[in-house]
Amino acid sequence: VNPDEYRASLADGRRVFYDGELVTDVATHPKFRVAVDNVAAGYGDGERGLNSADAYKFPASSDELRARMESLTGWEPTLLMTLESLLALGTTASRMPADEAFAKYRSRIDGFVEFCKQHDRRCVPTISDAKGHRALSPAQQADPDLYTRIVEHHADGIVIRGAKLHISGAAVAHELLVMPTKRMKPGEEQWAVACAVPVGSPGVTIMNAVPLPPADEWEYHPNSSHGGLPEGFVVFDDVFVPNERVFLAGEVEHSATFAHSMGLWQRLGGAAHMAEGADRLVGLARLLAEANGVEKIPHIREKIADMIIYATLVRSGLEAAIENAVITPEGFATPDELYTNVAKYYGALNRDRMLTFIHDIAGGAILTAPLPGDLANPETRAYVDKYMPTRPGIDGEYRTRLFHAARDLTVSSAAGHHQVAMIMSGGGLFAQKLVATMHYDLAHAKQLALKAARLDPPGKG
Amino acid sequence: VNPDEYRASLADGRRVFYDGELVTDVATHPKFRVAVDNVAAGYGDGERGLNSADAYKFPASSDELRARMESLTGWEPTLLMTLESLLALGTTASRMPADEAFAKYRSRIDGFVEFCKQHDRRCVPTISDAKGHRALSPAQQADPDLYTRIVEHHADGIVIRGAKLHISGAAVAHELLVMPTKRMKPGEEQWAVACAVPVGSPGVTIMNAVPLPPADEWEYHPNSSHGGLPEGFVVFDDVFVPNERVFLAGEVEHSATFAHSMGLWQRLGGAAHMAEGADRLVGLARLLAEANGVEKIPHIREKIADMIIYATLVRSGLEAAIENAVITPEGFATPDELYTNVAKYYGALNRDRMLTFIHDIAGGAILTAPLPGDLANPETRAYVDKYMPTRPGIDGEYRTRLFHAARDLTVSSAAGHHQVAMIMSGGGLFAQKLVATMHYDLAHAKQLALKAARLDPPGKG
Amino acid sequence: VNPDEYRASLADGRRVFYDGELVTDVATHPKFRVAVDNVAAGYGDGERGLNSADAYKFPASSDELRARMESLTGWEPTLLMTLESLLALGTTASRMPADEAFAKYRSRIDGFVEFCKQHDRRCVPTISDAKGHRALSPAQQADPDLYTRIVEHHADGIVIRGAKLHISGAAVAHELLVMPTKRMKPGEEQWAVACAVPVGSPGVTIMNAVPLPPADEWEYHPNSSHGGLPEGFVVFDDVFVPNERVFLAGEVEHSATFAHSMGLWQRLGGAAHMAEGADRLVGLARLLAEANGVEKIPHIREKIADMIIYATLVRSGLEAAIENAVITPEGFATPDELYTNVAKYYGALNRDRMLTFIHDIAGGAILTAPLPGDLANPETRAYVDKYMPTRPGIDGEYRTRLFHAARDLTVSSAAGHHQVAMIMSGGGLFAQKLVATMHYDLAHAKQLALKAARLDPPGKG
Amino acid sequence: VNPDEYRASLADGRRVFYDGELVTDVATHPKFRVAVDNVAAGYGDGERGLNSADAYKFPASSDELRARMESLTGWEPTLLMTLESLLALGTTASRMPADEAFAKYRSRIDGFVEFCKQHDRRCVPTISDAKGHRALSPAQQADPDLYTRIVEHHADGIVIRGAKLHISGAAVAHELLVMPTKRMKPGEEQWAVACAVPVGSPGVTIMNAVPLPPADEWEYHPNSSHGGLPEGFVVFDDVFVPNERVFLAGEVEHSATFAHSMGLWQRLGGAAHMAEGADRLVGLARLLAEANGVEKIPHIREKIADMIIYATLVRSGLEAAIENAVITPEGFATPDELYTNVAKYYGALNRDRMLTFIHDIAGGAILTAPLPGDLANPETRAYVDKYMPTRPGIDGEYRTRLFHAARDLTVSSAAGHHQVAMIMSGGGLFAQKLVATMHYDLAHAKQLALKAARLDPPGKG
């Protein structure tokens, strides 16, 4: 598959909306074009050195897993999601019971992974349901569709209805991997559904929000003008899914495995991105300090040192998660749950302070530096050249554009969007804390404390 | 002065640029109109209940000061800056030596305050110089204009040259109050200059950045679409200032008093806005929790409680600053420096965590809620009505628009702009910490420790 | 009452244990003598300038309340507890219903306060019950005595049984003010009991823990060797309480008022002590920095500045609580609940970091400075004189003893005890957060957010 | 060497003081006996499963290093210090220049390591000098001995004078490894000295502080009564050191290598102990919550989860430091500097909050639980049995003793001592932050930021 074939593949009848308007050509629409170009670049073999094949290969050891994590921070996001999704399907299959009942699902998952590999398909996970009244179960909701469900069973497939929220990249990908949003209970069989749905399937509708700067301010936003992955609100209006793409249909006891497996890989990916992003923020802070000529002032050094410690702690957790990976019976390396969740949690909770430090180091010019047009107009450019330089080597244009970048990376709507995405990816803060707690060896910790207390465990004898 | 007179007053020949383009009519230009309308509303006597007169009256007691602080959070920003600037001039006058040399300055300050009151002028402080190489003094810079300075002395006035950065509202105000950015030393007399310059004076140029959402997304930004105060990069190209508007011209020993006084009032105003803003964020968090139906979940309650504690601590500092105000010999109440700076510092440093908590409580829909256009188009509206409601009383449109507001207040470019402004207003974090430290009674603290240690002070006998 | 009369008053038949041993003379026992001397000093009129009378006078305004809070940090602790207890009784009386049923209780409370004033009695609050199984109500416990209760009703009084834990100063005070530990429900009338019990009453037993350093290390502990208030575990074994000392006996709907009122005053007192204590820690940090010659090193300055900000924020909360005091119908000033709880919470949660900073500033010598005996023995003294001085004015003995004091105030058992007491006084962290939340004006906060969102409240029409 | 031989080895004429008293028999003195017994146990092969041989073997790979780190948390502290010291000497040797001048030092270091292994010697590092006036160099001090120095050169050795502070275990070890406290400059050759000195050498004097609870409270301190390693203030009064034990004598350019190498290994050991200690604190918190019956209360769960995250982050850093170990040319594994320092810094800075959480979870009984004597006396024991139990399985004695342990581990003098030691081990917070910063790849971070900014590095052309 080459970039143009990818672009062409989007004309599959998909029903995409932006701000109430039906988007007739995703590949060229101003709000989607940048994202499409990014995905297309992932099919090429140019400077970004992407290798789609990696997205379909499961790591077999800690070393392979580390190599994958190091490369993926350079991937475009749908390729990353494809890898995460398929790894999550693989993890799910390995966690399913060995008995006959699940053999068909395991086999279908294998087949689907192979299909995606053969056709270089981009896949996105779709998990979060509308949920309605949080205190009520799916069956108790005013509308049973508030959790995505099977509305019809046929000999050759099922029909599903519902909505899945916060689906990054849905409008520019090929496959929607539908998974239950939570553990279902007996009696909730209709909501225990996992399957793969092509984006262009009849009945699929996607509303979108797009974190792209205004078209006339792209030069002012040197980073986010190259991003803008659409966030989809995906509706399934009685969509037929053939059997070979159905991975769960009523087995409530296994309904949570998909989301848990997905969460693990998303959090690992999130931690990897936060580690890289944290290094980027450290670098940005240091460039700003140097451009302002304050990099030797003690409180500036302390702030950058605190950022370094943050960045290194996130990476530590990532390293520990990889080093302590578990090899599944199927032979692929799954990161350690405890370290993965702790790294993600710590990184997500504390990223805000990195932004505050950058703002404090940058100073007001992060908001008030002259605009690109001021650089272009000689009348105003003269003031930039006169008043924005600091010391030798730091000229007015460089410093001005560095402030633009800092603003774009930490102040702009796209920066705000990224900050929220880092917090929410793989579930919010509490979910990460909860999973971390579940995987901590509390019995060992209590044993250490009892030993220091020189006490026997209570309730013995 | 009524709103229309204010609008007309802006056609005074001012030279304003936006993105390299000369703005011929500030009052109607799309990037300035919203801000102009806000300032104009401050001249009316409509629903916002503003009372310009208050901006020119100095509080005479803690109670009057408290009343002023409570009302000003409802003021439009240039009115607030006018009050802060004139109070700072008043504070400066009261801190100037009583001797003859400064009598003329005190008298001119009184005259200027009276002039502004008579003509209902909007004033903005202009302090931050370009600064150039931070390790070098003004005289050592490659270009002496990197700090604003007096280039000519005449019998009837002075001529100044330089640039002042981060001047909020400059393009829509009347008076630029020029003050030295730092303490000048003997030999640096030419940079020890304070004066008042009408915005439309020959030689004044203002480049602008404007934190206004894109024009086609105003409904999506219900709060910031009503704001958008321009941030000015103000250049003085040999601007003549008549003597009666010159408040300092060479007296280096008093050069820092202006900025210090200004800082005090800006930090007090900043703390007052942060206290009100913190309450707003608490309210927003609670509305989001209720709309999502999660307000009783313990970790959500804990996060909102943490926000309440933050909001209340900021307000405590403000209360203490007001209650412990010092009454100057001239009879006006000046807030306590220690409490003011501590409130501002604590509020500015920790505001980031409030945003993180809101993001975590809101969840992904803060980014992915359907757009206003999706509400308008019946096809997509049907999905919003079906999938966005939660429990009785929370319908799809309300919840969707609440997410828009939350996004606007905590994720958008304008939100990022506001977050930085809260950190930087009155100087960055370190400046606030430094001033707080300077005003703390360290001798008393040491005495307490020595008493507990039952030790005499060292070095006695 | 003079100091000797106080000492004599302790020989009232009280049954006091220390480490399993019956203490026959509290006033002279080595573990209690220091505390007794402290309380006795409160009856004198010497250098500490105490004035017992203040402990029985209710403040009538914010100004009087402030004066009281400023003086009480110099009081010995049982005098402070007497004030707090009686104020809490007064607050409780003012919060009781105006109807006939409670008239007798209000009258008895008035009588008891007057009695204490007449006889200069030291009172301590006793609240925390044993509680047993936390998930069960008093009636469901294996033993009904796990919450203190009325076991017999007589014409002239009641008989109570149970235990009250964590009763500071019980063994050296005169009156135990018994209050319910929580809100009781209908059916739990026997546990809804408040009364005053003389410490020497038949049936009262007190086990004690005493935070006093070892007798041979008093010089090494210059501060804590002068403290050591015993913490009592108070048992009521069928203690008769005459009617005039019974303040609640079965009125479950009012059972929580005592503890809430007590909590308010304890938290205010706790905040006042933490504010003073925080200043002391700042002073100690600075003395250590000066003695080590590092007070100008930037990271040391930053740490001390952070401590100043902490100390000032605690004091801000205290100031705001006092300034916003409510005057009850009876005419006495009650501190604002919100500010009081926030100040206490913030101070208690973050005090740990002050200790960490002191440890970091002091360095290893806080643990390893030569001991007092090393100063006394000329052989070792020579090494102290040679190796412990730093710069002029800082001799070896001063610096050594300053480390002793720092160790005593931040490392010793007594320091640990104080740290826990600051966290737990007036209830643990969660209780303070909960009460703060209850008193916050959430409706106003939501109104601010709705206004910014330009939305009507949900569920209206 | 067996335990008795070790005890006998201490009678080598060592000059040890405690509180001004000359200790004639270290092995039996009440303040040293416990520590001596601990060290002696390290020579046995009993239940603690120690293996002295490991202390002299250098790990050759990440896996060996990990195995060593896992075992050493069970070692007695002087064995740990012996390992750390010798590894630091090894690291130093590998960092010395390859030229002839240093060949003799490398050879002597090898010889000394072999000697220690042969004779199972316990070694402690001695680094911190008295330092005097911090702003002055060694030569500028009032007394040149404030930094340990060579006062005489002889054909067969050198004579040193000075003091080394904070030397854990000095009084019960065999060898003092003297190292310069900081980088010396040309002209400071006399202070550039490293060597090994037997504790019993003529001229060596050790004053001690010992963190042991009072003898009559050992049962009340179930953990710290088994510890009590003496902290030595070591004085060298013209001590002769033969050439074969001299590892540096004037080569100022290499003076800092010893302390840096030592710091690396101490911080790794500190991080390992903090990781294990953090797990112990988590276990303690959970045991307390269970004993109090509050382990399911949400805010308690959150606090324990926060502790788990802390513990896991410290361990992450340790894992990453080991996994990224560098193998030296000599073939032994040296931990990664960045991760080691970050783990130690984060652990040391934030350990205080773990203690605060334990205090809050435990409640007041951590201070006021009945004492051991109250358990022994049937009269008071009856109250403990009646009022201290909570739910089935938690009896009064268990819960009481658990509070004793919690008090001992988090409130007692020994707990305070341990807390400070964790902060200071391997240098204070700033030193760790500084070393972390030095080893961070700032150039890579800047490159990432420039790429996102789409800017070339400044100052190019």
PDB file of C-alpha atoms in Angstrom, chain C residues 344-458:
ATOM      1  CA  LYS C 344      -5.607  23.366  59.759  1.00  0.00           C
ATOM      2  CA  TYR C 345      -5.729  20.943  56.839  1.00  0.00           C
ATOM      3  CA  TYR C 346      -3.108  22.680  54.760  1.00  0.00           C
ATOM      4  CA  GLY C 347      -0.825  23.145  57.736  1.00  0.00           C
ATOM      5  CA  ALA C 348      -1.140  19.553  58.894  1.00  0.00           C
ATOM      6  CA  LEU C 349      -0.701  17.987  55.467  1.00  0.00           C
ATOM      7  CA  ASN C 350       2.380  19.943  54.498  1.00  0.00           C
ATOM      8  CA  ARG C 351       4.272  20.261  57.759  1.00  0.00           C
ATOM      9  CA  ASP C 352       6.295  17.176  56.794  1.00  0.00           C
ATOM     10  CA  ARG C 353       8.034  19.029  53.994  1.00  0.00           C
ATOM     11  CA  MET C 354       9.223  21.722  56.419  1.00  0.00           C
ATOM     12  CA  LEU C 355      10.962  19.023  58.411  1.00  0.00           C
ATOM     13  CA  THR C 356      12.535  17.552  55.280  1.00  0.00           C
ATOM     14  CA  PHE C 357      13.875  20.958  54.324  1.00  0.00           C
ATOM     15  CA  ILE C 358      15.344  21.505  57.781  1.00  0.00           C
ATOM     16  CA  HIS C 359      17.021  18.118  57.604  1.00  0.00           C
ATOM     17  CA  ASP C 360      18.471  18.930  54.225  1.00  0.00           C
ATOM     18  CA  ILE C 361      19.704  22.340  55.365  1.00  0.00           C
ATOM     19  CA  ALA C 362      21.135  21.040  58.626  1.00  0.00           C
ATOM     20  CA  GLY C 363      22.981  18.123  57.083  1.00  0.00           C
ATOM     21  CA  GLY C 364      24.263  15.024  58.831  1.00  0.00           C
ATOM     22  CA  ALA C 365      25.395  16.858  61.949  1.00  0.00           C
ATOM     23  CA  ILE C 366      21.779  17.041  63.059  1.00  0.00           C
ATOM     24  CA  LEU C 367      22.334  13.372  63.892  1.00  0.00           C
ATOM     25  CA  THR C 368      26.047  13.244  64.600  1.00  0.00           C
ATOM     26  CA  ALA C 369      26.974  16.421  66.455  1.00  0.00           C
ATOM     27  CA  PRO C 370      28.961  15.623  69.610  1.00  0.00           C
ATOM     28  CA  LEU C 371      26.829  15.050  72.718  1.00  0.00           C
ATOM     29  CA  PRO C 372      26.576  17.259  75.818  1.00  0.00           C
ATOM     30  CA  GLY C 373      29.003  14.951  77.629  1.00  0.00           C
ATOM     31  CA  ASP C 374      31.505  15.536  74.851  1.00  0.00           C
ATOM     32  CA  LEU C 375      31.258  19.231  75.622  1.00  0.00           C
ATOM     33  CA  ALA C 376      31.877  18.577  79.311  1.00  0.00           C
ATOM     34  CA  ASN C 377      34.923  16.315  78.948  1.00  0.00           C
ATOM     35  CA  PRO C 378      37.943  18.506  78.096  1.00  0.00           C
ATOM     36  CA  GLU C 379      39.477  15.733  75.985  1.00  0.00           C
ATOM     37  CA  THR C 380      36.547  15.620  73.592  1.00  0.00           C
ATOM     38  CA  ARG C 381      35.657  19.273  74.060  1.00  0.00           C
ATOM     39  CA  ALA C 382      38.935  20.159  72.410  1.00  0.00           C
ATOM     40  CA  TYR C 383      37.801  18.429  69.230  1.00  0.00           C
ATOM     41  CA  VAL C 384      34.469  20.220  69.334  1.00  0.00           C
ATOM     42  CA  ASP C 385      36.211  23.563  69.745  1.00  0.00           C
ATOM     43  CA  LYS C 386      38.556  22.761  66.894  1.00  0.00           C
ATOM     44  CA  TYR C 387      36.278  21.157  64.335  1.00  0.00           C
ATOM     45  CA  MET C 388      32.739  22.447  64.889  1.00  0.00           C
ATOM     46  CA  PRO C 389      33.157  26.236  64.375  1.00  0.00           C
ATOM     47  CA  THR C 390      32.522  27.676  60.972  1.00  0.00           C
ATOM     48  CA  ARG C 391      32.894  31.394  60.608  1.00  0.00           C
ATOM     49  CA  PRO C 392      33.458  34.219  63.086  1.00  0.00           C
ATOM     50  CA  GLY C 393      30.673  34.331  65.633  1.00  0.00           C
ATOM     51  CA  ILE C 394      29.779  30.657  65.243  1.00  0.00           C
ATOM     52  CA  ASP C 395      31.732  28.766  67.877  1.00  0.00           C
ATOM     53  CA  GLY C 396      31.800  25.019  68.372  1.00  0.00           C
ATOM     54  CA  GLU C 397      29.524  24.904  71.376  1.00  0.00           C
ATOM     55  CA  TYR C 398      26.838  27.135  69.898  1.00  0.00           C
ATOM     56  CA  ARG C 399      26.723  25.171  66.664  1.00  0.00           C
ATOM     57  CA  THR C 400      26.728  21.851  68.493  1.00  0.00           C
ATOM     58  CA  ARG C 401      23.875  22.897  70.743  1.00  0.00           C
ATOM     59  CA  LEU C 402      21.948  24.315  67.818  1.00  0.00           C
ATOM     60  CA  PHE C 403      22.121  20.887  66.203  1.00  0.00           C
ATOM     61  CA  HIS C 404      20.883  19.373  69.461  1.00  0.00           C
ATOM     62  CA  ALA C 405      17.921  21.718  69.368  1.00  0.00           C
ATOM     63  CA  ALA C 406      17.243  20.992  65.706  1.00  0.00           C
ATOM     64  CA  ARG C 407      17.409  17.283  66.395  1.00  0.00           C
ATOM     65  CA  ASP C 408      15.093  17.680  69.357  1.00  0.00           C
ATOM     66  CA  LEU C 409      12.579  19.774  67.394  1.00  0.00           C
ATOM     67  CA  THR C 410      12.527  17.686  64.217  1.00  0.00           C
ATOM     68  CA  VAL C 411      14.044  14.221  64.736  1.00  0.00           C
ATOM     69  CA  SER C 412      13.457  13.124  68.329  1.00  0.00           C
ATOM     70  CA  SER C 413      10.553  11.014  69.578  1.00  0.00           C
ATOM     71  CA  ALA C 414       9.036  14.178  70.988  1.00  0.00           C
ATOM     72  CA  ALA C 415       9.305  15.824  67.563  1.00  0.00           C
ATOM     73  CA  GLY C 416       7.636  12.809  65.984  1.00  0.00           C
ATOM     74  CA  HIS C 417       4.957  12.955  68.642  1.00  0.00           C
ATOM     75  CA  HIS C 418       4.344  16.630  67.956  1.00  0.00           C
ATOM     76  CA  GLN C 419       4.189  16.033  64.203  1.00  0.00           C
ATOM     77  CA  VAL C 420       1.498  13.372  64.651  1.00  0.00           C
ATOM     78  CA  ALA C 421      -0.358  15.537  67.144  1.00  0.00           C
ATOM     79  CA  MET C 422      -0.461  18.410  64.634  1.00  0.00           C
ATOM     80  CA  ILE C 423      -1.951  16.063  62.016  1.00  0.00           C
ATOM     81  CA  MET C 424      -4.489  14.500  64.353  1.00  0.00           C
ATOM     82  CA  SER C 425      -5.518  17.449  66.515  1.00  0.00           C
ATOM     83  CA  GLY C 426      -9.179  18.184  65.922  1.00  0.00           C
ATOM     84  CA  GLY C 427      -9.500  14.966  63.886  1.00  0.00           C
ATOM     85  CA  GLY C 428      -7.425  13.617  61.011  1.00  0.00           C
ATOM     86  CA  LEU C 429      -6.886  15.074  57.572  1.00  0.00           C
ATOM     87  CA  PHE C 430     -10.068  13.707  56.040  1.00  0.00           C
ATOM     88  CA  ALA C 431     -12.293  15.134  58.769  1.00  0.00           C
ATOM     89  CA  GLN C 432     -10.830  18.592  58.190  1.00  0.00           C
ATOM     90  CA  LYS C 433     -11.261  18.313  54.454  1.00  0.00           C
ATOM     91  CA  LEU C 434     -14.840  17.150  54.893  1.00  0.00           C
ATOM     92  CA  VAL C 435     -15.818  19.999  57.191  1.00  0.00           C
ATOM     93  CA  ALA C 436     -14.120  22.492  54.891  1.00  0.00           C
ATOM     94  CA  THR C 437     -16.117  21.155  51.963  1.00  0.00           C
ATOM     95  CA  MET C 438     -19.369  21.331  53.925  1.00  0.00           C
ATOM     96  CA  HIS C 439     -18.880  25.019  54.641  1.00  0.00           C
ATOM     97  CA  TYR C 440     -17.800  26.083  51.161  1.00  0.00           C
ATOM     98  CA  ASP C 441     -20.327  28.060  49.128  1.00  0.00           C
ATOM     99  CA  LEU C 442     -20.671  25.599  46.281  1.00  0.00           C
ATOM    100  CA  ALA C 443     -23.837  27.208  44.925  1.00  0.00           C
ATOM    101  CA  HIS C 444     -21.993  30.483  44.406  1.00  0.00           C
ATOM    102  CA  ALA C 445     -19.117  28.694  42.710  1.00  0.00           C
ATOM    103  CA  LYS C 446     -21.480  26.930  40.333  1.00  0.00           C
ATOM    104  CA  GLN C 447     -23.180  30.232  39.572  1.00  0.00           C
ATOM    105  CA  LEU C 448     -19.814  31.733  38.581  1.00  0.00           C
ATOM    106  CA  ALA C 449     -19.125  28.809  36.270  1.00  0.00           C
ATOM    107  CA  LEU C 450     -22.561  28.919  34.660  1.00  0.00           C
ATOM    108  CA  LYS C 451     -22.139  32.612  34.026  1.00  0.00           C
ATOM    109  CA  ALA C 452     -18.805  32.052  32.288  1.00  0.00           C
ATOM    110  CA  ALA C 453     -20.365  29.194  30.328  1.00  0.00           C
ATOM    111  CA  ARG C 454     -23.331  31.406  29.447  1.00  0.00           C
ATOM    112  CA  LEU C 455     -25.649  28.583  30.427  1.00  0.00           C
ATOM    113  CA  ASP C 456     -28.772  28.386  32.529  1.00  0.00           C
ATOM    114  CA  PRO C 457     -28.705  25.964  35.417  1.00  0.00           C
ATOM    115  CA  PRO C 458     -29.693  22.499  34.239  1.00  0.00           C
TER     116      PRO C 458
END
